[in-house]
PDB file of C-alpha atoms in Angstrom:
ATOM      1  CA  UNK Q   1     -36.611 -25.635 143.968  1.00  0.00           C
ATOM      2  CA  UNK Q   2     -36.833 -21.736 142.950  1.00  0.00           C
ATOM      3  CA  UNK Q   3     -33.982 -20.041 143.909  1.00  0.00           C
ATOM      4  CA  UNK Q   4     -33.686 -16.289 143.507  1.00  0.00           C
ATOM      5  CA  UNK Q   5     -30.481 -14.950 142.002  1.00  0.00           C
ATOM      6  CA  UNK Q   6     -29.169 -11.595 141.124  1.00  0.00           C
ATOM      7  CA  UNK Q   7     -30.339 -11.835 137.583  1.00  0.00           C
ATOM      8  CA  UNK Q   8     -34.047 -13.116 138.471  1.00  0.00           C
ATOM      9  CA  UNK Q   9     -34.036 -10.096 141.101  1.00  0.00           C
ATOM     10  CA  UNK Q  10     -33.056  -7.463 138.105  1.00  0.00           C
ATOM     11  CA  UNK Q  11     -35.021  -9.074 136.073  1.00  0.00           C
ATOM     12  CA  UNK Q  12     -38.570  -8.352 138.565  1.00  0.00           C
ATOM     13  CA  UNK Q  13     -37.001  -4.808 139.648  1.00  0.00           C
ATOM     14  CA  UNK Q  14     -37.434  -3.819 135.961  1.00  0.00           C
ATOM     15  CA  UNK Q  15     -40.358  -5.171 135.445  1.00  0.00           C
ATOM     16  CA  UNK Q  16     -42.431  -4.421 138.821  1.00  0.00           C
ATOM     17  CA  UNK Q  17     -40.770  -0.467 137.871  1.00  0.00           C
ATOM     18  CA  UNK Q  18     -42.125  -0.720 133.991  1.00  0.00           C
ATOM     19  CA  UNK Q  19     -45.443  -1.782 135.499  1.00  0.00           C
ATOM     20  CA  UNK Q  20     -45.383   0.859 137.962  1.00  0.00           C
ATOM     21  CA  UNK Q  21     -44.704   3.619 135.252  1.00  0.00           C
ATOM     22  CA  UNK Q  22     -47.266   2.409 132.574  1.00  0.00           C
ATOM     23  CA  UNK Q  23     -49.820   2.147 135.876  1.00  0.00           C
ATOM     24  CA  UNK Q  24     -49.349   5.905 136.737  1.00  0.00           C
ATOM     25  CA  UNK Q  25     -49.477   7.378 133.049  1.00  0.00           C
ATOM     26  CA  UNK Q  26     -53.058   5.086 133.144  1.00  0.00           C
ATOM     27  CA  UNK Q  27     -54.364   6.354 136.291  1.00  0.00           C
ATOM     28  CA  UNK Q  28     -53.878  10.163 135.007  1.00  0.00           C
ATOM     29  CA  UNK Q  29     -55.736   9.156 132.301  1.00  0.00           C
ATOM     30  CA  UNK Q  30     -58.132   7.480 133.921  1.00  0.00           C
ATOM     31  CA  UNK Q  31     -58.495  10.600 136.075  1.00  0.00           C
ATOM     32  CA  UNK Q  32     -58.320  13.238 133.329  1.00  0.00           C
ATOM     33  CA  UNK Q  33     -61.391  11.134 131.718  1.00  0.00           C
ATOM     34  CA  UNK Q  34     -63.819  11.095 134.564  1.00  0.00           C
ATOM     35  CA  UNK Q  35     -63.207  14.524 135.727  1.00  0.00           C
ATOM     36  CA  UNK Q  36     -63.931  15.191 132.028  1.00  0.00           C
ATOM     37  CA  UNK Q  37     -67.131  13.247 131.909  1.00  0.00           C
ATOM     38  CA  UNK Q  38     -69.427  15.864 132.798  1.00  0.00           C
ATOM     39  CA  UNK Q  39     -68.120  18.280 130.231  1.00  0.00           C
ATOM     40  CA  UNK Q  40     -69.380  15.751 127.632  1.00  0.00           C
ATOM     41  CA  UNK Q  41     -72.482  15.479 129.166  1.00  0.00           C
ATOM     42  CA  UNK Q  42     -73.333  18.817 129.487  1.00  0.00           C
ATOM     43  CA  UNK Q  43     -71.517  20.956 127.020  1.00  0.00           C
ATOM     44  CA  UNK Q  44     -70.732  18.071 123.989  1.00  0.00           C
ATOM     45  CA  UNK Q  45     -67.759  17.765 122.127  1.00  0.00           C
ATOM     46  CA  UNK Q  46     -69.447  19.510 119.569  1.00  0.00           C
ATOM     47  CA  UNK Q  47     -69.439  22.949 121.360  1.00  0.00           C
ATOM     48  CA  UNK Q  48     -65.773  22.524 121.931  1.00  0.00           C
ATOM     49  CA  UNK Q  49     -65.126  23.654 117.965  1.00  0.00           C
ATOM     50  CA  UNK Q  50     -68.320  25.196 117.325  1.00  0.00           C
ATOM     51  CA  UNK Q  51     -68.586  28.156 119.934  1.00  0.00           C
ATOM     52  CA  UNK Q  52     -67.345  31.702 118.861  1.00  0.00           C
ATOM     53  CA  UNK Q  53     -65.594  32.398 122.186  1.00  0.00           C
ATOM     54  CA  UNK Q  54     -63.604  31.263 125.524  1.00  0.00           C
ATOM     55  CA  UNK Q  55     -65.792  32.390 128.154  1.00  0.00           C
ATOM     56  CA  UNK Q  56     -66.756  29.531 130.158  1.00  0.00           C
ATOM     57  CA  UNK Q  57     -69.029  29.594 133.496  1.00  0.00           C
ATOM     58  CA  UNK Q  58     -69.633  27.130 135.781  1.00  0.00           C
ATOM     59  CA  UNK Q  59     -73.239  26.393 134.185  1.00  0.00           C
ATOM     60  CA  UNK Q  60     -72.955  25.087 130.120  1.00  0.00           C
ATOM     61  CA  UNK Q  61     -75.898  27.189 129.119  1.00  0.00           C
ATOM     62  CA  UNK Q  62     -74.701  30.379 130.639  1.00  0.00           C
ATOM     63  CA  UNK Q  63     -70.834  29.828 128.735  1.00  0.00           C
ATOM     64  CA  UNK Q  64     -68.929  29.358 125.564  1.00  0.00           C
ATOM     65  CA  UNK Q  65     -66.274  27.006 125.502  1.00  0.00           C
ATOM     66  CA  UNK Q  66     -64.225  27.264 121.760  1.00  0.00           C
ATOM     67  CA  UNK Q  67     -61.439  25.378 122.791  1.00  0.00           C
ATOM     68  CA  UNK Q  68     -60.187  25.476 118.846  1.00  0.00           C
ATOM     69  CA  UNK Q  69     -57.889  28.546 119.681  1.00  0.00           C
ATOM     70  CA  UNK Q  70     -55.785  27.386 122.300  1.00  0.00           C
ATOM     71  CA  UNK Q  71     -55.453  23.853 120.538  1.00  0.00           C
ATOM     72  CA  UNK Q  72     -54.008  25.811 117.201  1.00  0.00           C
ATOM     73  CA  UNK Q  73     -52.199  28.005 119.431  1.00  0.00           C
ATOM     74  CA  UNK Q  74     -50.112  25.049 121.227  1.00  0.00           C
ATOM     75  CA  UNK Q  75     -49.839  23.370 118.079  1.00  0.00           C
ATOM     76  CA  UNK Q  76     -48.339  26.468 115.744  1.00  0.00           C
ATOM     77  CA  UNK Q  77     -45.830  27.006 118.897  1.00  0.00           C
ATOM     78  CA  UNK Q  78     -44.847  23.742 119.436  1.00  0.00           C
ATOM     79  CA  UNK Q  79     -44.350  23.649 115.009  1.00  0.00           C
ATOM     80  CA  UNK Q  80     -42.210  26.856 114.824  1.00  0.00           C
ATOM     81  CA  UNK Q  81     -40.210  26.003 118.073  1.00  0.00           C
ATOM     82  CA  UNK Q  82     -39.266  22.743 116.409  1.00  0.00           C
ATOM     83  CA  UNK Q  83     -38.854  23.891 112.956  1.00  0.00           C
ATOM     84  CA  UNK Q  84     -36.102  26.824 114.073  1.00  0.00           C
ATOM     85  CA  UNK Q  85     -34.452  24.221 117.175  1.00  0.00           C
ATOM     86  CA  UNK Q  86     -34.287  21.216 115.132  1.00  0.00           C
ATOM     87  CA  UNK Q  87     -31.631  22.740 112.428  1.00  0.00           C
ATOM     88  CA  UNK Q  88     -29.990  24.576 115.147  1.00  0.00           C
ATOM     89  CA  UNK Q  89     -29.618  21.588 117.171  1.00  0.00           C
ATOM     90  CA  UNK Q  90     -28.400  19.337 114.409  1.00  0.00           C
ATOM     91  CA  UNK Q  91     -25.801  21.990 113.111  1.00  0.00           C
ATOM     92  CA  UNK Q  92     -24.359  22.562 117.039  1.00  0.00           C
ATOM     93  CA  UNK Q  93     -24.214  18.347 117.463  1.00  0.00           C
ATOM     94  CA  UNK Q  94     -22.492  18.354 113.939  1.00  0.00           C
ATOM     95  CA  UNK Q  95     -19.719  21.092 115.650  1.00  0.00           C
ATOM     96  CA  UNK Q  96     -19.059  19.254 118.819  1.00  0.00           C
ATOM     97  CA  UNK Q  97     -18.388  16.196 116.649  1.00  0.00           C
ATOM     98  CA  UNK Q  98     -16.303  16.997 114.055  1.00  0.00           C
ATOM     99  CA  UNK Q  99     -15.369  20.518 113.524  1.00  0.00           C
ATOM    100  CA  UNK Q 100     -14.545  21.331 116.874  1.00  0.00           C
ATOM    101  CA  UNK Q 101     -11.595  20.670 118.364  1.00  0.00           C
ATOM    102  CA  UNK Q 102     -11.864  18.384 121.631  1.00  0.00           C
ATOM    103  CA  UNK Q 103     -11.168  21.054 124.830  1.00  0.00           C
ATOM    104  CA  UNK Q 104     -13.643  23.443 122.758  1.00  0.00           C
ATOM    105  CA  UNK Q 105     -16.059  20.573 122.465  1.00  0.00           C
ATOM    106  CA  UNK Q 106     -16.168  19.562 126.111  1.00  0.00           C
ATOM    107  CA  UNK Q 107     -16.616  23.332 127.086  1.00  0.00           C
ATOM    108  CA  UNK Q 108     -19.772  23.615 124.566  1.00  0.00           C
ATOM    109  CA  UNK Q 109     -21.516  20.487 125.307  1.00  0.00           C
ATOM    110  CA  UNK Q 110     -21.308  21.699 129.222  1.00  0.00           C
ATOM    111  CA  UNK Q 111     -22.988  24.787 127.833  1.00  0.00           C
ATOM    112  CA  UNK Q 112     -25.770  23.015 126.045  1.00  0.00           C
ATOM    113  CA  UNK Q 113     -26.210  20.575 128.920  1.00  0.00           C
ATOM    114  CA  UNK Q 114     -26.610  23.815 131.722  1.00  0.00           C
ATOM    115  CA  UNK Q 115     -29.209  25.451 129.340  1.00  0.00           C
ATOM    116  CA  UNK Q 116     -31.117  21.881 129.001  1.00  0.00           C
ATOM    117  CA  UNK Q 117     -31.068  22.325 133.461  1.00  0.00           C
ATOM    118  CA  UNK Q 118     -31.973  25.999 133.269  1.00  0.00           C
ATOM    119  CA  UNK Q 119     -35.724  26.349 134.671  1.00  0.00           C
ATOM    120  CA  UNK Q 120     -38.701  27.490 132.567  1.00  0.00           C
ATOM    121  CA  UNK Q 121     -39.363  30.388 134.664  1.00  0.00           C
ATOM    122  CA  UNK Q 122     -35.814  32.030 134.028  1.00  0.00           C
ATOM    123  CA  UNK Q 123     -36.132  31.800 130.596  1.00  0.00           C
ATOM    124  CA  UNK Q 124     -39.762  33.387 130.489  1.00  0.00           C
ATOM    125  CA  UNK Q 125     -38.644  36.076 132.274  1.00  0.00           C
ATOM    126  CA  UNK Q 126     -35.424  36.573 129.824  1.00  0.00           C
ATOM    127  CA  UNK Q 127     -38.123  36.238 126.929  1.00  0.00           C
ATOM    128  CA  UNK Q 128     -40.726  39.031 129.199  1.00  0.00           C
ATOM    129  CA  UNK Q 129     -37.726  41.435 130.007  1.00  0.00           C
ATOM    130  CA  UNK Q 130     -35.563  41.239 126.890  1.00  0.00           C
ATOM    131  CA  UNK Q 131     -37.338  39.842 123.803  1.00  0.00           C
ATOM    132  CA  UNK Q 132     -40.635  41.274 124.480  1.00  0.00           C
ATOM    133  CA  UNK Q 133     -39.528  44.757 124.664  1.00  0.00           C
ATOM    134  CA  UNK Q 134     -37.347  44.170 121.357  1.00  0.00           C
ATOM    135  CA  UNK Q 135     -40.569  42.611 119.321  1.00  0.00           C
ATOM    136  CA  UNK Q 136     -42.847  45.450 120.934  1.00  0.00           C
ATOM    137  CA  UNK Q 137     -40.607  48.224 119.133  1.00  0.00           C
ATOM    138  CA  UNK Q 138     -40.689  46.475 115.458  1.00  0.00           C
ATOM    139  CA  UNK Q 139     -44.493  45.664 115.810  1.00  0.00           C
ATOM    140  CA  UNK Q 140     -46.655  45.778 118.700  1.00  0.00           C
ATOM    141  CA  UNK Q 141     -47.847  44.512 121.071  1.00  0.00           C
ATOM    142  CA  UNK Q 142     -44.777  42.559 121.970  1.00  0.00           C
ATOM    143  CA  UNK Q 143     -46.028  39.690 123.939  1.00  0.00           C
ATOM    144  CA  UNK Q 144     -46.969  37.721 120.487  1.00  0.00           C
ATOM    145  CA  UNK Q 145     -46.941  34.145 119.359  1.00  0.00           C
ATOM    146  CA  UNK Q 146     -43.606  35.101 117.855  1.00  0.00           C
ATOM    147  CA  UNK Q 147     -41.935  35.556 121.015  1.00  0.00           C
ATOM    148  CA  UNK Q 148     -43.425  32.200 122.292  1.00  0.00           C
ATOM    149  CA  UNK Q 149     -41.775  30.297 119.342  1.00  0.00           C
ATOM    150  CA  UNK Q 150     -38.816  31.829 120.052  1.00  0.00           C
ATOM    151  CA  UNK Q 151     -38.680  31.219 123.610  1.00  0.00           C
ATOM    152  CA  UNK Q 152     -39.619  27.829 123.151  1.00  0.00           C
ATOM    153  CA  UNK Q 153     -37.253  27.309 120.572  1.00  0.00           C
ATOM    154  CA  UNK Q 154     -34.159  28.154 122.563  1.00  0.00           C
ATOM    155  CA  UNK Q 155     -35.745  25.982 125.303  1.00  0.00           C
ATOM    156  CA  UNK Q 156     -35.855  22.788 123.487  1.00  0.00           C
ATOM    157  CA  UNK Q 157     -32.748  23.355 121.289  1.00  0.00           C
ATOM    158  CA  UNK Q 158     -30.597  21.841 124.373  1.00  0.00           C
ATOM    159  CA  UNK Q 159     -32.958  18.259 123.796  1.00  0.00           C
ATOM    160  CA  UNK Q 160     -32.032  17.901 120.286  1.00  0.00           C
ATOM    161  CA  UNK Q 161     -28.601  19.404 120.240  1.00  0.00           C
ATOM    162  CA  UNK Q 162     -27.906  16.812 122.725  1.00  0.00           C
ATOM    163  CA  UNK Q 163     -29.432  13.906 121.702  1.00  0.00           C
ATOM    164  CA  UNK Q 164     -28.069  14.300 117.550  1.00  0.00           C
ATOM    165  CA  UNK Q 165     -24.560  14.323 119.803  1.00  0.00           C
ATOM    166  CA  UNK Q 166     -25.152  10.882 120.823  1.00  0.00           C
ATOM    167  CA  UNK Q 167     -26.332   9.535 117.864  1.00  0.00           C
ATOM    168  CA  UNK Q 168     -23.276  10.971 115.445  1.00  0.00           C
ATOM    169  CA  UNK Q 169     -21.299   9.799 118.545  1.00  0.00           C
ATOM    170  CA  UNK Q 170     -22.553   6.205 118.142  1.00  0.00           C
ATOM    171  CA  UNK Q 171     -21.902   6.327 113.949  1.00  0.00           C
ATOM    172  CA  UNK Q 172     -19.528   3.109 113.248  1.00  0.00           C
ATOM    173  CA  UNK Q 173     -16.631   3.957 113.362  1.00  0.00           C
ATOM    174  CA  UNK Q 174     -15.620   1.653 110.110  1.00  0.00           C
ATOM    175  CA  UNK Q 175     -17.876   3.678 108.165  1.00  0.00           C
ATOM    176  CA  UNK Q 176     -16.131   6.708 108.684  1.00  0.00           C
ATOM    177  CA  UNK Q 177     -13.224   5.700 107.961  1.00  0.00           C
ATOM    178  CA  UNK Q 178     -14.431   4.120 104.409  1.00  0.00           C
ATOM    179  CA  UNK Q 179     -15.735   8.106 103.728  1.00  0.00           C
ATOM    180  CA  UNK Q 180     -12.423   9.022 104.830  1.00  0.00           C
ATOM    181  CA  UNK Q 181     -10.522   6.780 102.600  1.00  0.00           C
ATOM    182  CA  UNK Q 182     -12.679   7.341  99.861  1.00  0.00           C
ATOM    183  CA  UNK Q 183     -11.909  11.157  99.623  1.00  0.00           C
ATOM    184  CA  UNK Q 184     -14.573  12.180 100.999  1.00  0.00           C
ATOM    185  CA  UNK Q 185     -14.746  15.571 102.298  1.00  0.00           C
ATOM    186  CA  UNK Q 186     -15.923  16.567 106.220  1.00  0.00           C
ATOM    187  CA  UNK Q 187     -19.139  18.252 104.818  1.00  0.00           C
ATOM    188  CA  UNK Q 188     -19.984  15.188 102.600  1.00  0.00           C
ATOM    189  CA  UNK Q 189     -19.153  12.391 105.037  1.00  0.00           C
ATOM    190  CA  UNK Q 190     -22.004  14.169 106.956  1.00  0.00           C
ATOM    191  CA  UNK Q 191     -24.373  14.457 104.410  1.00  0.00           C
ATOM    192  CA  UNK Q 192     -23.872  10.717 102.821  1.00  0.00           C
ATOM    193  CA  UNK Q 193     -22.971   8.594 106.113  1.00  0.00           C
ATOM    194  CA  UNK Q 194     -23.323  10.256 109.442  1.00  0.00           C
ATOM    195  CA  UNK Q 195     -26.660  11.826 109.146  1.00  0.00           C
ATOM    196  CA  UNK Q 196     -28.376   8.573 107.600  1.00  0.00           C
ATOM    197  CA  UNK Q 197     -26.997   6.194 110.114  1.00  0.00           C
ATOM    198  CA  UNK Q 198     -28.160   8.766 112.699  1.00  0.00           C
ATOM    199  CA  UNK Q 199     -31.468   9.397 111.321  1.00  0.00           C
ATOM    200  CA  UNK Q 200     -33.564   7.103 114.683  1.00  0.00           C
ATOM    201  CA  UNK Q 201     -31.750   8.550 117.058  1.00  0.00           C
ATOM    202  CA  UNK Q 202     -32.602  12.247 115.488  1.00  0.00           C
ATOM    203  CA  UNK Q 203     -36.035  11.481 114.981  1.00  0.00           C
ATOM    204  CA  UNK Q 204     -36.570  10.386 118.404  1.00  0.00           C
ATOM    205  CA  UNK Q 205     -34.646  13.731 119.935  1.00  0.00           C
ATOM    206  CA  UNK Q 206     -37.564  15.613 117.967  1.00  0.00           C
ATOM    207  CA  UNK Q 207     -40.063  13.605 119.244  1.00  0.00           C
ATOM    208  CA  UNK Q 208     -38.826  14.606 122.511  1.00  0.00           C
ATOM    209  CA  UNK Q 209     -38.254  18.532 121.883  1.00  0.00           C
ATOM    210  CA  UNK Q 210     -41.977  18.282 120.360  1.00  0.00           C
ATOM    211  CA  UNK Q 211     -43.088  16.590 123.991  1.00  0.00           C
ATOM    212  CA  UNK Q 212     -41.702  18.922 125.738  1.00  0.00           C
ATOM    213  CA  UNK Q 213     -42.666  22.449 123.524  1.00  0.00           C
ATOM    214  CA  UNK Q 214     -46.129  21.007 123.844  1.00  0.00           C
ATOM    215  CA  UNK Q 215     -46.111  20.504 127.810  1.00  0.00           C
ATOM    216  CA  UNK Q 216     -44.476  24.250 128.268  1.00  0.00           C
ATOM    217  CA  UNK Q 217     -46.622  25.700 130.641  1.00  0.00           C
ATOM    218  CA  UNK Q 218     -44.685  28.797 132.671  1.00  0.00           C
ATOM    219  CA  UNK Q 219     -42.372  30.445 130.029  1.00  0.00           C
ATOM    220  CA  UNK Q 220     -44.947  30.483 127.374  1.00  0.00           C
ATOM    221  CA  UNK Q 221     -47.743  31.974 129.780  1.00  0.00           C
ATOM    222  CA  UNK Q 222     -45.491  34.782 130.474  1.00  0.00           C
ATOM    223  CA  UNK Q 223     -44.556  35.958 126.604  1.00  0.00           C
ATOM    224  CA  UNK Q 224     -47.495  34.656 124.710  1.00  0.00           C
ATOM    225  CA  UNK Q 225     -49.871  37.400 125.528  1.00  0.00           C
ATOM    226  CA  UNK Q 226     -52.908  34.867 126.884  1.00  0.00           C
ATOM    227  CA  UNK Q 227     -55.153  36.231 124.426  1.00  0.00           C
ATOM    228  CA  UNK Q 228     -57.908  33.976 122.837  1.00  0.00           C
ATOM    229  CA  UNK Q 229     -57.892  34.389 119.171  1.00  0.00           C
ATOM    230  CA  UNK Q 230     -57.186  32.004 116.217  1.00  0.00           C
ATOM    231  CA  UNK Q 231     -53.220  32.964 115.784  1.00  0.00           C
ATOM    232  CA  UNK Q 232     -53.507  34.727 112.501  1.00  0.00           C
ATOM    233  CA  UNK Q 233     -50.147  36.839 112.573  1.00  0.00           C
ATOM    234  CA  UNK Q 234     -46.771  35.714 114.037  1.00  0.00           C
ATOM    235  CA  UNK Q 235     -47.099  39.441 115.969  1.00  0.00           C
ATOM    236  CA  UNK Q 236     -50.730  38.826 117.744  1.00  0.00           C
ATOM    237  CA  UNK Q 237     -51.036  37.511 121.044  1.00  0.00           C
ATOM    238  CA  UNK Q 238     -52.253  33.919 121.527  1.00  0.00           C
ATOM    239  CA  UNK Q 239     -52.981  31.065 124.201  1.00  0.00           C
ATOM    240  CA  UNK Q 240     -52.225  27.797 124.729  1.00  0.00           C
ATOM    241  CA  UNK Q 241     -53.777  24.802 126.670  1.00  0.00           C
ATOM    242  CA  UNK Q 242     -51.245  24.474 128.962  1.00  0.00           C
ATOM    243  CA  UNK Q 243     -51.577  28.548 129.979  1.00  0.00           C
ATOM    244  CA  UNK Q 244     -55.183  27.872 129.754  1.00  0.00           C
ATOM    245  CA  UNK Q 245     -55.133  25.625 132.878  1.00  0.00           C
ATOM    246  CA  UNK Q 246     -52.703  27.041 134.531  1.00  0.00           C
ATOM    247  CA  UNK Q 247     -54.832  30.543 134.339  1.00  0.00           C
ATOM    248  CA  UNK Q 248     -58.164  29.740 135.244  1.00  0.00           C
ATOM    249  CA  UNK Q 249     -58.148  26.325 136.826  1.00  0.00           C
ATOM    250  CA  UNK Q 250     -57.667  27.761 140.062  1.00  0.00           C
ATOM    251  CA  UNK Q 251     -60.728  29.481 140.095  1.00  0.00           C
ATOM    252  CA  UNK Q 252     -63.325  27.725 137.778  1.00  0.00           C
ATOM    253  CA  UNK Q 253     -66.201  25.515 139.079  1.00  0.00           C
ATOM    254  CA  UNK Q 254     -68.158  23.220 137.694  1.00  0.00           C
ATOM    255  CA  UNK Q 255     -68.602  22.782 133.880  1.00  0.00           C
ATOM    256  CA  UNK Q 256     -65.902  25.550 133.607  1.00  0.00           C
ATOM    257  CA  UNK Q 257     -63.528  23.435 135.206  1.00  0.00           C
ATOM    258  CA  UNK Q 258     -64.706  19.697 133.783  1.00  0.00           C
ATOM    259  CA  UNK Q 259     -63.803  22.154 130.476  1.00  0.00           C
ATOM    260  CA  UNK Q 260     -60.325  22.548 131.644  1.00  0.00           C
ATOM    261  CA  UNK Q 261     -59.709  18.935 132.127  1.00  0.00           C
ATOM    262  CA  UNK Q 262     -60.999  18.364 128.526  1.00  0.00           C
ATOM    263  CA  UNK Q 263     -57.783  20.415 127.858  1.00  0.00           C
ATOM    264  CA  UNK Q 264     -55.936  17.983 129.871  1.00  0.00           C
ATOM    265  CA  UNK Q 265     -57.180  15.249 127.692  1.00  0.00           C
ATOM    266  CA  UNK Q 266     -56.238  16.695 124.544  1.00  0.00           C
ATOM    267  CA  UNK Q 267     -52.841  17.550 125.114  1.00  0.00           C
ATOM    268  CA  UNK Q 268     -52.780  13.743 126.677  1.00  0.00           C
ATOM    269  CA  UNK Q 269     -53.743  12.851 123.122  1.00  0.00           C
ATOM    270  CA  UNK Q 270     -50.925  14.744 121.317  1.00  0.00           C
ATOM    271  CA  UNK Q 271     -48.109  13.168 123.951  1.00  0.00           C
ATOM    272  CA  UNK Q 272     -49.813   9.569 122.923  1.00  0.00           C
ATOM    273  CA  UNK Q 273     -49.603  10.411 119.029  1.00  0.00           C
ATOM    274  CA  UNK Q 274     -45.678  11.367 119.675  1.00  0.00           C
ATOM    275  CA  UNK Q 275     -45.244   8.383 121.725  1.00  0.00           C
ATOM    276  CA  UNK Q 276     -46.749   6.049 119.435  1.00  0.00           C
ATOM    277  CA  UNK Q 277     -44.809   8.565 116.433  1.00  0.00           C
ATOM    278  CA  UNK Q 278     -41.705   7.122 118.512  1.00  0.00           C
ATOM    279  CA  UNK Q 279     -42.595   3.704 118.630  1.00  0.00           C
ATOM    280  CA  UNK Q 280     -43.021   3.389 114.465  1.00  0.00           C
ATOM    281  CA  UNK Q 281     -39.826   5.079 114.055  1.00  0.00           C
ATOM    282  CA  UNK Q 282     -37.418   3.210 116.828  1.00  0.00           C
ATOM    283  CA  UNK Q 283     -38.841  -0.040 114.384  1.00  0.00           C
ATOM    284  CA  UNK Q 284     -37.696   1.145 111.275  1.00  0.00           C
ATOM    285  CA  UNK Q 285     -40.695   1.646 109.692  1.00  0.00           C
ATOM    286  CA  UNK Q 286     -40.231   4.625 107.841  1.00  0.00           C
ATOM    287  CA  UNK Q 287     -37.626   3.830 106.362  1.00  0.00           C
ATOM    288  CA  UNK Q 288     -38.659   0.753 105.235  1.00  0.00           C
TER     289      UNK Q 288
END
């Protein structure tokens, strides 16, 4: 006779919620793809990298639809955010570890966890009010692809800052004390034991800082400039897909907006790279 027990009742929670989560992320697919259908039909992929201009209209033959600017723009964003946070981040999880002492540790790590909490919004208008008017007197305009990256950059340095913490946190502790017995000094106990056994748990907080400097949507809209050009200079304005759809999709009809939700489905694309990214590196695989 089947009897339930607390373990058998875990056991179905957690699998009735994994099912539930993998469910929704297919059903926004699935919904992103048929609302997409009739740009496919009626513009083709092919126009999508082949027009000379974003100015879309709710009949194909009356529009142009170049989606290849706000695709380059997202991606050179989300790149310079993560090249500038990821460094940062390592270096700040390195301090709280083990060059600061304890009380001074606990005080910085609240810091970094309030600025993870801090909305998008408040930090776009910091980057509109402060660092706009700063990059507007060394070389107009000011809003610029530069101060995106930056803004974005100080937006997902919380992510990795916190999540290199846990992993130096969760070094053996035997091996340090081997470097430690050995001689070996703070900075090279780092370099030849903590940052190797760390190196998964790193990897996947830039996998998440990358997620998340992709999906950035308010803060980005507000310092970027929203201009549609190929971003050539770090001081030009620029767009993204995520300010894309969040700019016109209240308005646009018909193939304009089935164009917009081709957006949708490409920056679903770039999450699924990352996640699957995540997956070969949680197995090793890179490492061999």
């Amino acid at each position: 006779m089947f009897r339930l027990n607390a373990d058998t009742i875990l056991i179905w929670t957690l699998r009735l919620c994994a099912l539930t989560a993998g469910l929704i992320v297919l059903l926004i697919t699935a919904f992103l793809l048929v609302e997409s259908i009739p740009a496919f039909r009626s513009i083709g992929f092919v126009r999508f990298v082949n027009d000379d201009a974003w100015q879309p209209a709710s009949d194909a033959a009356d529009g142009l639809f170049w989606l290849v600017p706000m695709v380059l723009g997202s991606l050179v964003a989300m790149a310079g955010a993560v090249l500038i946070a990821t460094p940062l981040g390592i270096a700040s999880a390195a301090f709280c570890q083990f060059y600061a002492p304890p009380h001074i540790a606990r005080v910085y790590r609240r810091i970094v966890e309030l600025l993870a909490g801090i909305p998008s919004v408040v930090y776009g208008l910091w980057g509109l009010v402060v660092l706009v008017p700063i990059i507007r007197a060394v070389h107009p305009p000011g809003p610029s692809l530069l101060a995106a990256v930056i803004v974005l950059s100080i937006m997902i340095l919380p992510t990795i800052a916190l999540m290199a913490d846990a992993a130096f946190a969760n070094v053996p502790a035997q091996q340090l004390r081997a470097a430690s017995a050995l001689g070996l000094s703070r900075w090279a106990t780092l370099r030849g034991v903590v940052l190797p056994s760390s190196r998964s748990g790193i990897f996947t907080g830039v996998i998440l800082e990358t997620g998340r400097a992709i999906g950035e949507t308010m803060a980005v809209l507000m310092v970027a400039g929203n201009i549609v050009q190929l971003p050539v200079s770090p001081f030009e304005g620029c767009r993204t897909l995520t300010s894309n759809i969040a700019l016109e999709l209240g308005y646009a009809l018909g193939d304009h907006r089935a164009a917009l939700f081709v957006s949708g489905l490409i920056l679903i694309g770039m999450i699924a790279s990352l996640v699957g990214a995540a997956e070969w590196i949680s197995k090793g695989r890179l490492y061999g």
